[in-house]
Amino acid sequence: MTDLALPPSPRPFIEVTGFRFRPWSTLWPIALAAVLMQTLLVPGREAARWLFKHNLDFFHREVWIFVALATLFQVITGLVALAVMRQALPQADGHLRWPPGKTYAGLAVAIGVGMGLVMLIADYWPQLLAHAAPDGGYDIGSPRAIAGWLGVMLAAGPNEEIIFRGLLVGMLAVLVPGRLRIGRLDLPVAAYVVAVLFGLAHYDSFLHNPLHLALAQQVYAFAWGLTYVWLMERSRSLLAPMIAHGFSDAVEVGIVMALMAAWG
């Protein structure tokens, strides 16, 4: 009698490995990540706001300088937090290094450009359809202001990736271990948690934008958060997600400023 080999069972579309939900040990690290997120983002922003408001003439009342100051302060606090994490949780990997192998820089640029175009449509589709100048709030009155806005948008990559992917994903990958695979996308459970936090960090869009636009921002922020971790894992560095993140913001803002000049 000949044994017939059975065909391999198909892999499930969604698969969780190495993760077990325990209310206390799972939830307190997530709560800690949420607190750290606000602790690192808010003080830097408010310190920059105070400094800017008390030196308006010195800064020529150019709002991009306020954003640059907030970015600088947040980068500093993020780097300090990463240093603390290395001491308190030495097994956590913040990925703050030059890529040991392939940089994925070219792919990151292409992904960032695509993200910028998606965000442009999601954020400004009513104006785009009406051929009306988007109300982005950006100063396009001088080359310095235009360059300043593009510069701070590019700097959002290092700023937010140090905090969200380097610190928060690095910490939660240890404290909430496990992986979640959806189709071919296989990432740490921490990546999905931080992607949700990344969307919630943009909560102020619900205060200033129509509901459908604010919801769209939550959706693409979650998707971008997963993409940044995908780049980080493959390159074993924060460089590629920093590039993709910075280019996505700069591409959207650059096109918005161009449309403001053309249609305004």
PDB file of C-alpha atoms in Angstrom:
ATOM      1  CA  MET A   1       0.000   0.000   0.000  1.00  0.00           C
ATOM      2  CA  THR A   2       1.390   3.398  -0.988  1.00  0.00           C
ATOM      3  CA  ASP A   3       1.066   6.312   1.420  1.00  0.00           C
ATOM      4  CA  LEU A   4      -0.263   9.400  -0.250  1.00  0.00           C
ATOM      5  CA  ALA A   5       1.047  12.697   1.099  1.00  0.00           C
ATOM      6  CA  LEU A   6      -1.703  15.069   2.081  1.00  0.00           C
ATOM      7  CA  PRO A   7      -1.464  18.598   0.688  1.00  0.00           C
ATOM      8  CA  PRO A   8      -0.263  21.129   3.234  1.00  0.00           C
ATOM      9  CA  SER A   9      -2.987  22.987   5.055  1.00  0.00           C
ATOM     10  CA  PRO A  10      -3.333  26.566   3.823  1.00  0.00           C
ATOM     11  CA  ARG A  11      -2.111  29.232   6.208  1.00  0.00           C
ATOM     12  CA  PRO A  12      -4.872  31.290   7.776  1.00  0.00           C
ATOM     13  CA  PHE A  13      -5.188  34.832   6.461  1.00  0.00           C
ATOM     14  CA  ILE A  14      -4.834  36.188  10.021  1.00  0.00           C
ATOM     15  CA  GLU A  15      -2.434  34.525  12.426  1.00  0.00           C
ATOM     16  CA  VAL A  16      -1.188  35.523  15.873  1.00  0.00           C
ATOM     17  CA  THR A  17       2.006  33.989  17.238  1.00  0.00           C
ATOM     18  CA  GLY A  18       3.764  34.457  20.566  1.00  0.00           C
ATOM     19  CA  PHE A  19       1.070  36.693  22.016  1.00  0.00           C
ATOM     20  CA  ARG A  20      -1.249  35.971  24.903  1.00  0.00           C
ATOM     21  CA  PHE A  21      -3.606  38.592  26.269  1.00  0.00           C
ATOM     22  CA  ARG A  22      -3.381  39.045  30.018  1.00  0.00           C
ATOM     23  CA  PRO A  23      -5.354  42.061  31.256  1.00  0.00           C
ATOM     24  CA  TRP A  24      -2.756  43.514  33.592  1.00  0.00           C
ATOM     25  CA  SER A  25       0.511  42.584  31.911  1.00  0.00           C
ATOM     26  CA  THR A  26      -0.844  43.570  28.479  1.00  0.00           C
ATOM     27  CA  LEU A  27      -2.679  46.775  29.309  1.00  0.00           C
ATOM     28  CA  TRP A  28      -0.253  48.579  31.612  1.00  0.00           C
ATOM     29  CA  PRO A  29       2.532  48.792  28.998  1.00  0.00           C
ATOM     30  CA  ILE A  30       0.036  50.135  26.468  1.00  0.00           C
ATOM     31  CA  ALA A  31      -1.170  52.730  28.979  1.00  0.00           C
ATOM     32  CA  LEU A  32       2.472  53.619  29.680  1.00  0.00           C
ATOM     33  CA  ALA A  33       3.098  54.064  25.941  1.00  0.00           C
ATOM     34  CA  ALA A  34       0.110  56.407  25.666  1.00  0.00           C
ATOM     35  CA  VAL A  35       1.349  58.476  28.612  1.00  0.00           C
ATOM     36  CA  LEU A  36       4.882  58.597  27.216  1.00  0.00           C
ATOM     37  CA  MET A  37       3.553  59.724  23.851  1.00  0.00           C
ATOM     38  CA  GLN A  38       1.857  62.741  25.391  1.00  0.00           C
ATOM     39  CA  THR A  39       4.725  63.382  27.792  1.00  0.00           C
ATOM     40  CA  LEU A  40       7.191  63.593  24.910  1.00  0.00           C
ATOM     41  CA  LEU A  41       5.028  65.498  22.423  1.00  0.00           C
ATOM     42  CA  VAL A  42       3.115  68.062  24.479  1.00  0.00           C
ATOM     43  CA  PRO A  43       5.856  69.723  26.601  1.00  0.00           C
ATOM     44  CA  GLY A  44       8.080  70.301  23.577  1.00  0.00           C
ATOM     45  CA  ARG A  45       5.208  71.813  21.624  1.00  0.00           C
ATOM     46  CA  GLU A  46       4.107  74.042  24.486  1.00  0.00           C
ATOM     47  CA  ALA A  47       7.661  75.178  25.243  1.00  0.00           C
ATOM     48  CA  ALA A  48       8.044  76.128  21.581  1.00  0.00           C
ATOM     49  CA  ARG A  49       4.702  77.954  21.680  1.00  0.00           C
ATOM     50  CA  TRP A  50       5.776  79.973  24.738  1.00  0.00           C
ATOM     51  CA  LEU A  51       9.150  80.843  23.213  1.00  0.00           C
ATOM     52  CA  PHE A  52       7.583  81.824  19.902  1.00  0.00           C
ATOM     53  CA  LYS A  53       4.830  83.977  21.406  1.00  0.00           C
ATOM     54  CA  HIS A  54       7.298  85.878  23.595  1.00  0.00           C
ATOM     55  CA  ASN A  55       9.654  86.566  20.694  1.00  0.00           C
ATOM     56  CA  LEU A  56       7.299  87.232  17.781  1.00  0.00           C
ATOM     57  CA  ASP A  57       9.317  90.071  16.321  1.00  0.00           C
ATOM     58  CA  PHE A  58      12.579  88.174  16.649  1.00  0.00           C
ATOM     59  CA  PHE A  59      11.073  85.246  14.742  1.00  0.00           C
ATOM     60  CA  HIS A  60       9.394  87.599  12.241  1.00  0.00           C
ATOM     61  CA  ARG A  61       6.020  86.049  13.161  1.00  0.00           C
ATOM     62  CA  GLU A  62       6.748  83.134  10.806  1.00  0.00           C
ATOM     63  CA  VAL A  63       4.790  80.137  12.049  1.00  0.00           C
ATOM     64  CA  TRP A  64       7.133  77.596  10.492  1.00  0.00           C
ATOM     65  CA  ILE A  65       9.742  78.685  13.042  1.00  0.00           C
ATOM     66  CA  PHE A  66       7.372  77.676  15.840  1.00  0.00           C
ATOM     67  CA  VAL A  67       7.009  74.254  14.206  1.00  0.00           C
ATOM     68  CA  ALA A  68      10.785  74.008  13.866  1.00  0.00           C
ATOM     69  CA  LEU A  69      11.268  74.809  17.552  1.00  0.00           C
ATOM     70  CA  ALA A  70       8.652  72.232  18.581  1.00  0.00           C
ATOM     71  CA  THR A  71      10.342  69.651  16.359  1.00  0.00           C
ATOM     72  CA  LEU A  72      13.751  70.403  17.864  1.00  0.00           C
ATOM     73  CA  PHE A  73      12.482  70.118  21.442  1.00  0.00           C
ATOM     74  CA  GLN A  74      10.650  66.862  20.663  1.00  0.00           C
ATOM     75  CA  VAL A  75      13.709  65.334  18.996  1.00  0.00           C
ATOM     76  CA  ILE A  76      15.752  66.127  22.111  1.00  0.00           C
ATOM     77  CA  THR A  77      13.189  64.611  24.482  1.00  0.00           C
ATOM     78  CA  GLY A  78      12.837  61.578  22.194  1.00  0.00           C
ATOM     79  CA  LEU A  79      16.588  60.963  22.196  1.00  0.00           C
ATOM     80  CA  VAL A  80      16.712  61.308  25.980  1.00  0.00           C
ATOM     81  CA  ALA A  81      13.825  58.827  26.302  1.00  0.00           C
ATOM     82  CA  LEU A  82      15.638  56.356  24.030  1.00  0.00           C
ATOM     83  CA  ALA A  83      18.739  56.632  26.215  1.00  0.00           C
ATOM     84  CA  VAL A  84      16.634  55.937  29.308  1.00  0.00           C
ATOM     85  CA  MET A  85      15.007  52.946  27.580  1.00  0.00           C
ATOM     86  CA  ARG A  86      18.415  51.452  26.810  1.00  0.00           C
ATOM     87  CA  GLN A  87      19.237  51.552  30.514  1.00  0.00           C
ATOM     88  CA  ALA A  88      15.852  50.454  31.881  1.00  0.00           C
ATOM     89  CA  LEU A  89      15.037  47.899  29.171  1.00  0.00           C
ATOM     90  CA  PRO A  90      18.335  46.846  27.562  1.00  0.00           C
ATOM     91  CA  GLN A  91      16.716  44.117  25.456  1.00  0.00           C
ATOM     92  CA  ALA A  92      14.596  46.718  23.628  1.00  0.00           C
ATOM     93  CA  ASP A  93      15.850  47.788  20.206  1.00  0.00           C
ATOM     94  CA  GLY A  94      15.283  51.439  19.318  1.00  0.00           C
ATOM     95  CA  HIS A  95      16.782  50.920  15.826  1.00  0.00           C
ATOM     96  CA  LEU A  96      18.599  54.266  16.067  1.00  0.00           C
ATOM     97  CA  ARG A  97      21.552  53.230  13.905  1.00  0.00           C
ATOM     98  CA  TRP A  98      22.788  53.395  10.360  1.00  0.00           C
ATOM     99  CA  PRO A  99      21.358  50.397   8.455  1.00  0.00           C
ATOM    100  CA  PRO A 100      23.768  47.470   8.777  1.00  0.00           C
ATOM    101  CA  GLY A 101      22.832  46.285   5.282  1.00  0.00           C
ATOM    102  CA  LYS A 102      20.511  47.610   2.604  1.00  0.00           C
ATOM    103  CA  THR A 103      19.239  51.097   3.455  1.00  0.00           C
ATOM    104  CA  TYR A 104      15.914  50.888   1.578  1.00  0.00           C
ATOM    105  CA  ALA A 105      16.306  54.646   1.078  1.00  0.00           C
ATOM    106  CA  GLY A 106      15.095  54.629  -2.525  1.00  0.00           C
ATOM    107  CA  LEU A 107      12.033  52.567  -1.643  1.00  0.00           C
ATOM    108  CA  ALA A 108      11.384  54.880   1.305  1.00  0.00           C
ATOM    109  CA  VAL A 109      11.422  57.930  -0.968  1.00  0.00           C
ATOM    110  CA  ALA A 110       8.985  56.276  -3.399  1.00  0.00           C
ATOM    111  CA  ILE A 111       6.693  55.218  -0.535  1.00  0.00           C
ATOM    112  CA  GLY A 112       6.853  58.707   0.969  1.00  0.00           C
ATOM    113  CA  VAL A 113       5.888  60.352  -2.312  1.00  0.00           C
ATOM    114  CA  GLY A 114       2.951  57.970  -2.670  1.00  0.00           C
ATOM    115  CA  MET A 115       1.863  58.667   0.904  1.00  0.00           C
ATOM    116  CA  GLY A 116       2.033  62.406   0.277  1.00  0.00           C
ATOM    117  CA  LEU A 117      -0.247  62.115  -2.752  1.00  0.00           C
ATOM    118  CA  VAL A 118      -2.743  59.974  -0.819  1.00  0.00           C
ATOM    119  CA  MET A 119      -2.789  62.484   2.047  1.00  0.00           C
ATOM    120  CA  LEU A 120      -3.247  65.359  -0.382  1.00  0.00           C
ATOM    121  CA  ILE A 121      -6.358  63.744  -1.829  1.00  0.00           C
ATOM    122  CA  ALA A 122      -7.712  62.632   1.556  1.00  0.00           C
ATOM    123  CA  ASP A 123      -7.186  66.057   3.165  1.00  0.00           C
ATOM    124  CA  TYR A 124      -8.097  68.401   0.302  1.00  0.00           C
ATOM    125  CA  TRP A 125     -10.321  66.528  -2.150  1.00  0.00           C
ATOM    126  CA  PRO A 126     -13.191  69.093  -1.941  1.00  0.00           C
ATOM    127  CA  GLN A 127     -10.819  71.920  -2.927  1.00  0.00           C
ATOM    128  CA  LEU A 128      -9.132  69.795  -5.581  1.00  0.00           C
ATOM    129  CA  LEU A 129     -12.475  68.990  -7.201  1.00  0.00           C
ATOM    130  CA  ALA A 130     -13.497  72.653  -7.104  1.00  0.00           C
ATOM    131  CA  HIS A 131     -10.088  73.884  -8.336  1.00  0.00           C
ATOM    132  CA  ALA A 132      -9.990  76.113  -5.254  1.00  0.00           C
ATOM    133  CA  ALA A 133      -6.797  77.002  -3.435  1.00  0.00           C
ATOM    134  CA  PRO A 134      -6.345  74.698  -0.404  1.00  0.00           C
ATOM    135  CA  ASP A 135      -6.409  76.565   2.896  1.00  0.00           C
ATOM    136  CA  GLY A 136      -3.240  75.014   4.283  1.00  0.00           C
ATOM    137  CA  GLY A 137      -2.255  77.977   6.428  1.00  0.00           C
ATOM    138  CA  TYR A 138       1.254  78.045   4.960  1.00  0.00           C
ATOM    139  CA  ASP A 139       3.103  81.278   4.262  1.00  0.00           C
ATOM    140  CA  ILE A 140       4.197  81.354   0.623  1.00  0.00           C
ATOM    141  CA  GLY A 141       5.144  85.023   0.601  1.00  0.00           C
ATOM    142  CA  SER A 142       8.895  84.491   0.556  1.00  0.00           C
ATOM    143  CA  PRO A 143      11.406  81.829  -0.526  1.00  0.00           C
ATOM    144  CA  ARG A 144      12.592  81.606   3.094  1.00  0.00           C
ATOM    145  CA  ALA A 145       9.108  80.743   4.333  1.00  0.00           C
ATOM    146  CA  ILE A 146       8.595  78.139   1.596  1.00  0.00           C
ATOM    147  CA  ALA A 147      11.965  76.539   2.320  1.00  0.00           C
ATOM    148  CA  GLY A 148      11.240  76.701   6.046  1.00  0.00           C
ATOM    149  CA  TRP A 149       7.938  74.857   5.726  1.00  0.00           C
ATOM    150  CA  LEU A 150       9.433  72.176   3.498  1.00  0.00           C
ATOM    151  CA  GLY A 151      12.341  71.788   5.917  1.00  0.00           C
ATOM    152  CA  VAL A 152      10.194  71.300   9.001  1.00  0.00           C
ATOM    153  CA  MET A 153       8.015  68.813   7.125  1.00  0.00           C
ATOM    154  CA  LEU A 154      11.094  66.752   6.245  1.00  0.00           C
ATOM    155  CA  ALA A 155      12.207  67.013   9.884  1.00  0.00           C
ATOM    156  CA  ALA A 156       8.922  65.436  11.019  1.00  0.00           C
ATOM    157  CA  GLY A 157      10.437  62.129   9.923  1.00  0.00           C
ATOM    158  CA  PRO A 158      13.292  61.994  12.459  1.00  0.00           C
ATOM    159  CA  ASN A 159      11.133  63.664  15.109  1.00  0.00           C
ATOM    160  CA  GLU A 160       8.142  61.330  15.110  1.00  0.00           C
ATOM    161  CA  GLU A 161       9.958  58.143  14.139  1.00  0.00           C
ATOM    162  CA  ILE A 162      12.329  58.421  17.105  1.00  0.00           C
ATOM    163  CA  ILE A 163       9.337  58.653  19.445  1.00  0.00           C
ATOM    164  CA  PHE A 164       6.787  56.343  17.842  1.00  0.00           C
ATOM    165  CA  ARG A 165       8.804  53.620  16.159  1.00  0.00           C
ATOM    166  CA  GLY A 166      12.120  53.842  18.005  1.00  0.00           C
ATOM    167  CA  LEU A 167      10.856  54.290  21.547  1.00  0.00           C
ATOM    168  CA  LEU A 168       7.254  53.082  21.681  1.00  0.00           C
ATOM    169  CA  VAL A 169       7.497  50.133  19.288  1.00  0.00           C
ATOM    170  CA  GLY A 170      10.889  49.212  20.755  1.00  0.00           C
ATOM    171  CA  MET A 171       9.493  49.217  24.285  1.00  0.00           C
ATOM    172  CA  LEU A 172       6.223  47.438  23.539  1.00  0.00           C
ATOM    173  CA  ALA A 173       7.900  44.762  21.412  1.00  0.00           C
ATOM    174  CA  VAL A 174       9.502  43.607  24.674  1.00  0.00           C
ATOM    175  CA  LEU A 175       6.679  44.295  27.128  1.00  0.00           C
ATOM    176  CA  VAL A 176       3.857  43.061  24.842  1.00  0.00           C
ATOM    177  CA  PRO A 177       5.609  40.366  22.776  1.00  0.00           C
ATOM    178  CA  GLY A 178       4.081  38.542  19.837  1.00  0.00           C
ATOM    179  CA  ARG A 179       3.409  39.025  16.159  1.00  0.00           C
ATOM    180  CA  LEU A 180       0.276  39.490  14.082  1.00  0.00           C
ATOM    181  CA  ARG A 181       0.268  38.411  10.454  1.00  0.00           C
ATOM    182  CA  ILE A 182      -2.475  39.683   8.132  1.00  0.00           C
ATOM    183  CA  GLY A 183      -1.963  38.142   4.721  1.00  0.00           C
ATOM    184  CA  ARG A 184       1.681  38.745   3.872  1.00  0.00           C
ATOM    185  CA  LEU A 185       2.069  41.572   6.385  1.00  0.00           C
ATOM    186  CA  ASP A 186       3.813  40.111   9.441  1.00  0.00           C
ATOM    187  CA  LEU A 187       4.599  42.660  12.148  1.00  0.00           C
ATOM    188  CA  PRO A 188       4.962  42.795  15.937  1.00  0.00           C
ATOM    189  CA  VAL A 189       1.757  43.288  17.896  1.00  0.00           C
ATOM    190  CA  ALA A 190       3.481  46.438  19.170  1.00  0.00           C
ATOM    191  CA  ALA A 191       3.412  47.873  15.634  1.00  0.00           C
ATOM    192  CA  TYR A 192      -0.391  47.729  15.516  1.00  0.00           C
ATOM    193  CA  VAL A 193      -0.762  49.220  19.000  1.00  0.00           C
ATOM    194  CA  VAL A 194       1.552  52.124  18.213  1.00  0.00           C
ATOM    195  CA  ALA A 195      -0.143  52.665  14.837  1.00  0.00           C
ATOM    196  CA  VAL A 196      -3.385  53.264  16.752  1.00  0.00           C
ATOM    197  CA  LEU A 197      -1.578  55.655  19.110  1.00  0.00           C
ATOM    198  CA  PHE A 198      -0.028  57.394  16.109  1.00  0.00           C
ATOM    199  CA  GLY A 199      -3.504  58.090  14.753  1.00  0.00           C
ATOM    200  CA  LEU A 200      -4.772  59.250  18.142  1.00  0.00           C
ATOM    201  CA  ALA A 201      -1.841  61.681  18.368  1.00  0.00           C
ATOM    202  CA  HIS A 202      -3.563  63.594  15.553  1.00  0.00           C
ATOM    203  CA  TYR A 203      -6.801  63.923  17.557  1.00  0.00           C
ATOM    204  CA  ASP A 204      -6.887  67.698  17.043  1.00  0.00           C
ATOM    205  CA  SER A 205      -8.028  67.096  13.462  1.00  0.00           C
ATOM    206  CA  PHE A 206     -11.445  66.271  14.948  1.00  0.00           C
ATOM    207  CA  LEU A 207     -11.520  69.777  16.451  1.00  0.00           C
ATOM    208  CA  HIS A 208     -10.708  71.665  13.249  1.00  0.00           C
ATOM    209  CA  ASN A 209     -11.763  69.507  10.286  1.00  0.00           C
ATOM    210  CA  PRO A 210     -15.019  67.965   9.053  1.00  0.00           C
ATOM    211  CA  LEU A 211     -15.637  64.513  10.496  1.00  0.00           C
ATOM    212  CA  HIS A 212     -14.989  62.634   7.253  1.00  0.00           C
ATOM    213  CA  LEU A 213     -11.583  64.295   6.832  1.00  0.00           C
ATOM    214  CA  ALA A 214     -10.605  63.624  10.455  1.00  0.00           C
ATOM    215  CA  LEU A 215     -11.586  59.971  10.085  1.00  0.00           C
ATOM    216  CA  ALA A 216      -9.587  59.697   6.873  1.00  0.00           C
ATOM    217  CA  GLN A 217      -6.529  60.995   8.723  1.00  0.00           C
ATOM    218  CA  GLN A 218      -6.979  58.308  11.373  1.00  0.00           C
ATOM    219  CA  VAL A 219      -7.128  55.606   8.692  1.00  0.00           C
ATOM    220  CA  TYR A 220      -4.035  56.668   6.787  1.00  0.00           C
ATOM    221  CA  ALA A 221      -2.082  57.433   9.979  1.00  0.00           C
ATOM    222  CA  PHE A 222      -2.717  53.833  11.089  1.00  0.00           C
ATOM    223  CA  ALA A 223      -1.659  52.452   7.690  1.00  0.00           C
ATOM    224  CA  TRP A 224       1.440  54.654   7.574  1.00  0.00           C
ATOM    225  CA  GLY A 225       2.393  53.565  11.100  1.00  0.00           C
ATOM    226  CA  LEU A 226       2.439  49.931   9.988  1.00  0.00           C
ATOM    227  CA  THR A 227       4.411  50.805   6.851  1.00  0.00           C
ATOM    228  CA  TYR A 228       7.079  52.590   8.882  1.00  0.00           C
ATOM    229  CA  VAL A 229       7.568  49.498  11.076  1.00  0.00           C
ATOM    230  CA  TRP A 230       7.742  47.334   7.932  1.00  0.00           C
ATOM    231  CA  LEU A 231      10.579  49.538   6.651  1.00  0.00           C
ATOM    232  CA  MET A 232      12.242  49.586  10.048  1.00  0.00           C
ATOM    233  CA  GLU A 233      12.277  45.806  10.373  1.00  0.00           C
ATOM    234  CA  ARG A 234      13.636  45.230   6.889  1.00  0.00           C
ATOM    235  CA  SER A 235      16.381  47.817   7.141  1.00  0.00           C
ATOM    236  CA  ARG A 236      16.978  47.236  10.887  1.00  0.00           C
ATOM    237  CA  SER A 237      17.171  51.009  11.233  1.00  0.00           C
ATOM    238  CA  LEU A 238      15.000  54.111  11.658  1.00  0.00           C
ATOM    239  CA  LEU A 239      16.559  55.716   8.585  1.00  0.00           C
ATOM    240  CA  ALA A 240      14.077  54.368   6.005  1.00  0.00           C
ATOM    241  CA  PRO A 241      10.944  55.209   8.030  1.00  0.00           C
ATOM    242  CA  MET A 242      12.384  58.659   8.738  1.00  0.00           C
ATOM    243  CA  ILE A 243      12.849  59.239   5.004  1.00  0.00           C
ATOM    244  CA  ALA A 244       9.390  57.951   4.076  1.00  0.00           C
ATOM    245  CA  HIS A 245       7.724  59.977   6.833  1.00  0.00           C
ATOM    246  CA  GLY A 246       9.554  63.190   6.013  1.00  0.00           C
ATOM    247  CA  PHE A 247       8.940  62.911   2.269  1.00  0.00           C
ATOM    248  CA  SER A 248       5.241  62.171   2.756  1.00  0.00           C
ATOM    249  CA  ASP A 249       4.703  65.376   4.745  1.00  0.00           C
ATOM    250  CA  ALA A 250       6.943  67.486   2.504  1.00  0.00           C
ATOM    251  CA  VAL A 251       5.303  66.256  -0.712  1.00  0.00           C
ATOM    252  CA  GLU A 252       1.802  67.045   0.531  1.00  0.00           C
ATOM    253  CA  VAL A 253       2.753  70.487   1.862  1.00  0.00           C
ATOM    254  CA  GLY A 254       4.816  71.291  -1.238  1.00  0.00           C
ATOM    255  CA  ILE A 255       1.896  70.544  -3.550  1.00  0.00           C
ATOM    256  CA  VAL A 256      -0.502  72.469  -1.309  1.00  0.00           C
ATOM    257  CA  MET A 257       1.750  75.534  -1.446  1.00  0.00           C
ATOM    258  CA  ALA A 258       2.055  75.206  -5.221  1.00  0.00           C
ATOM    259  CA  LEU A 259      -1.760  75.058  -5.536  1.00  0.00           C
ATOM    260  CA  MET A 260      -2.121  78.028  -3.204  1.00  0.00           C
ATOM    261  CA  ALA A 261       0.130  80.011  -5.541  1.00  0.00           C
ATOM    262  CA  ALA A 262      -1.573  78.761  -8.712  1.00  0.00           C
ATOM    263  CA  TRP A 263      -5.232  78.925  -7.629  1.00  0.00           C
ATOM    264  CA  GLY A 264      -5.159  81.513  -4.863  1.00  0.00           C
TER     265      GLY A 264
END
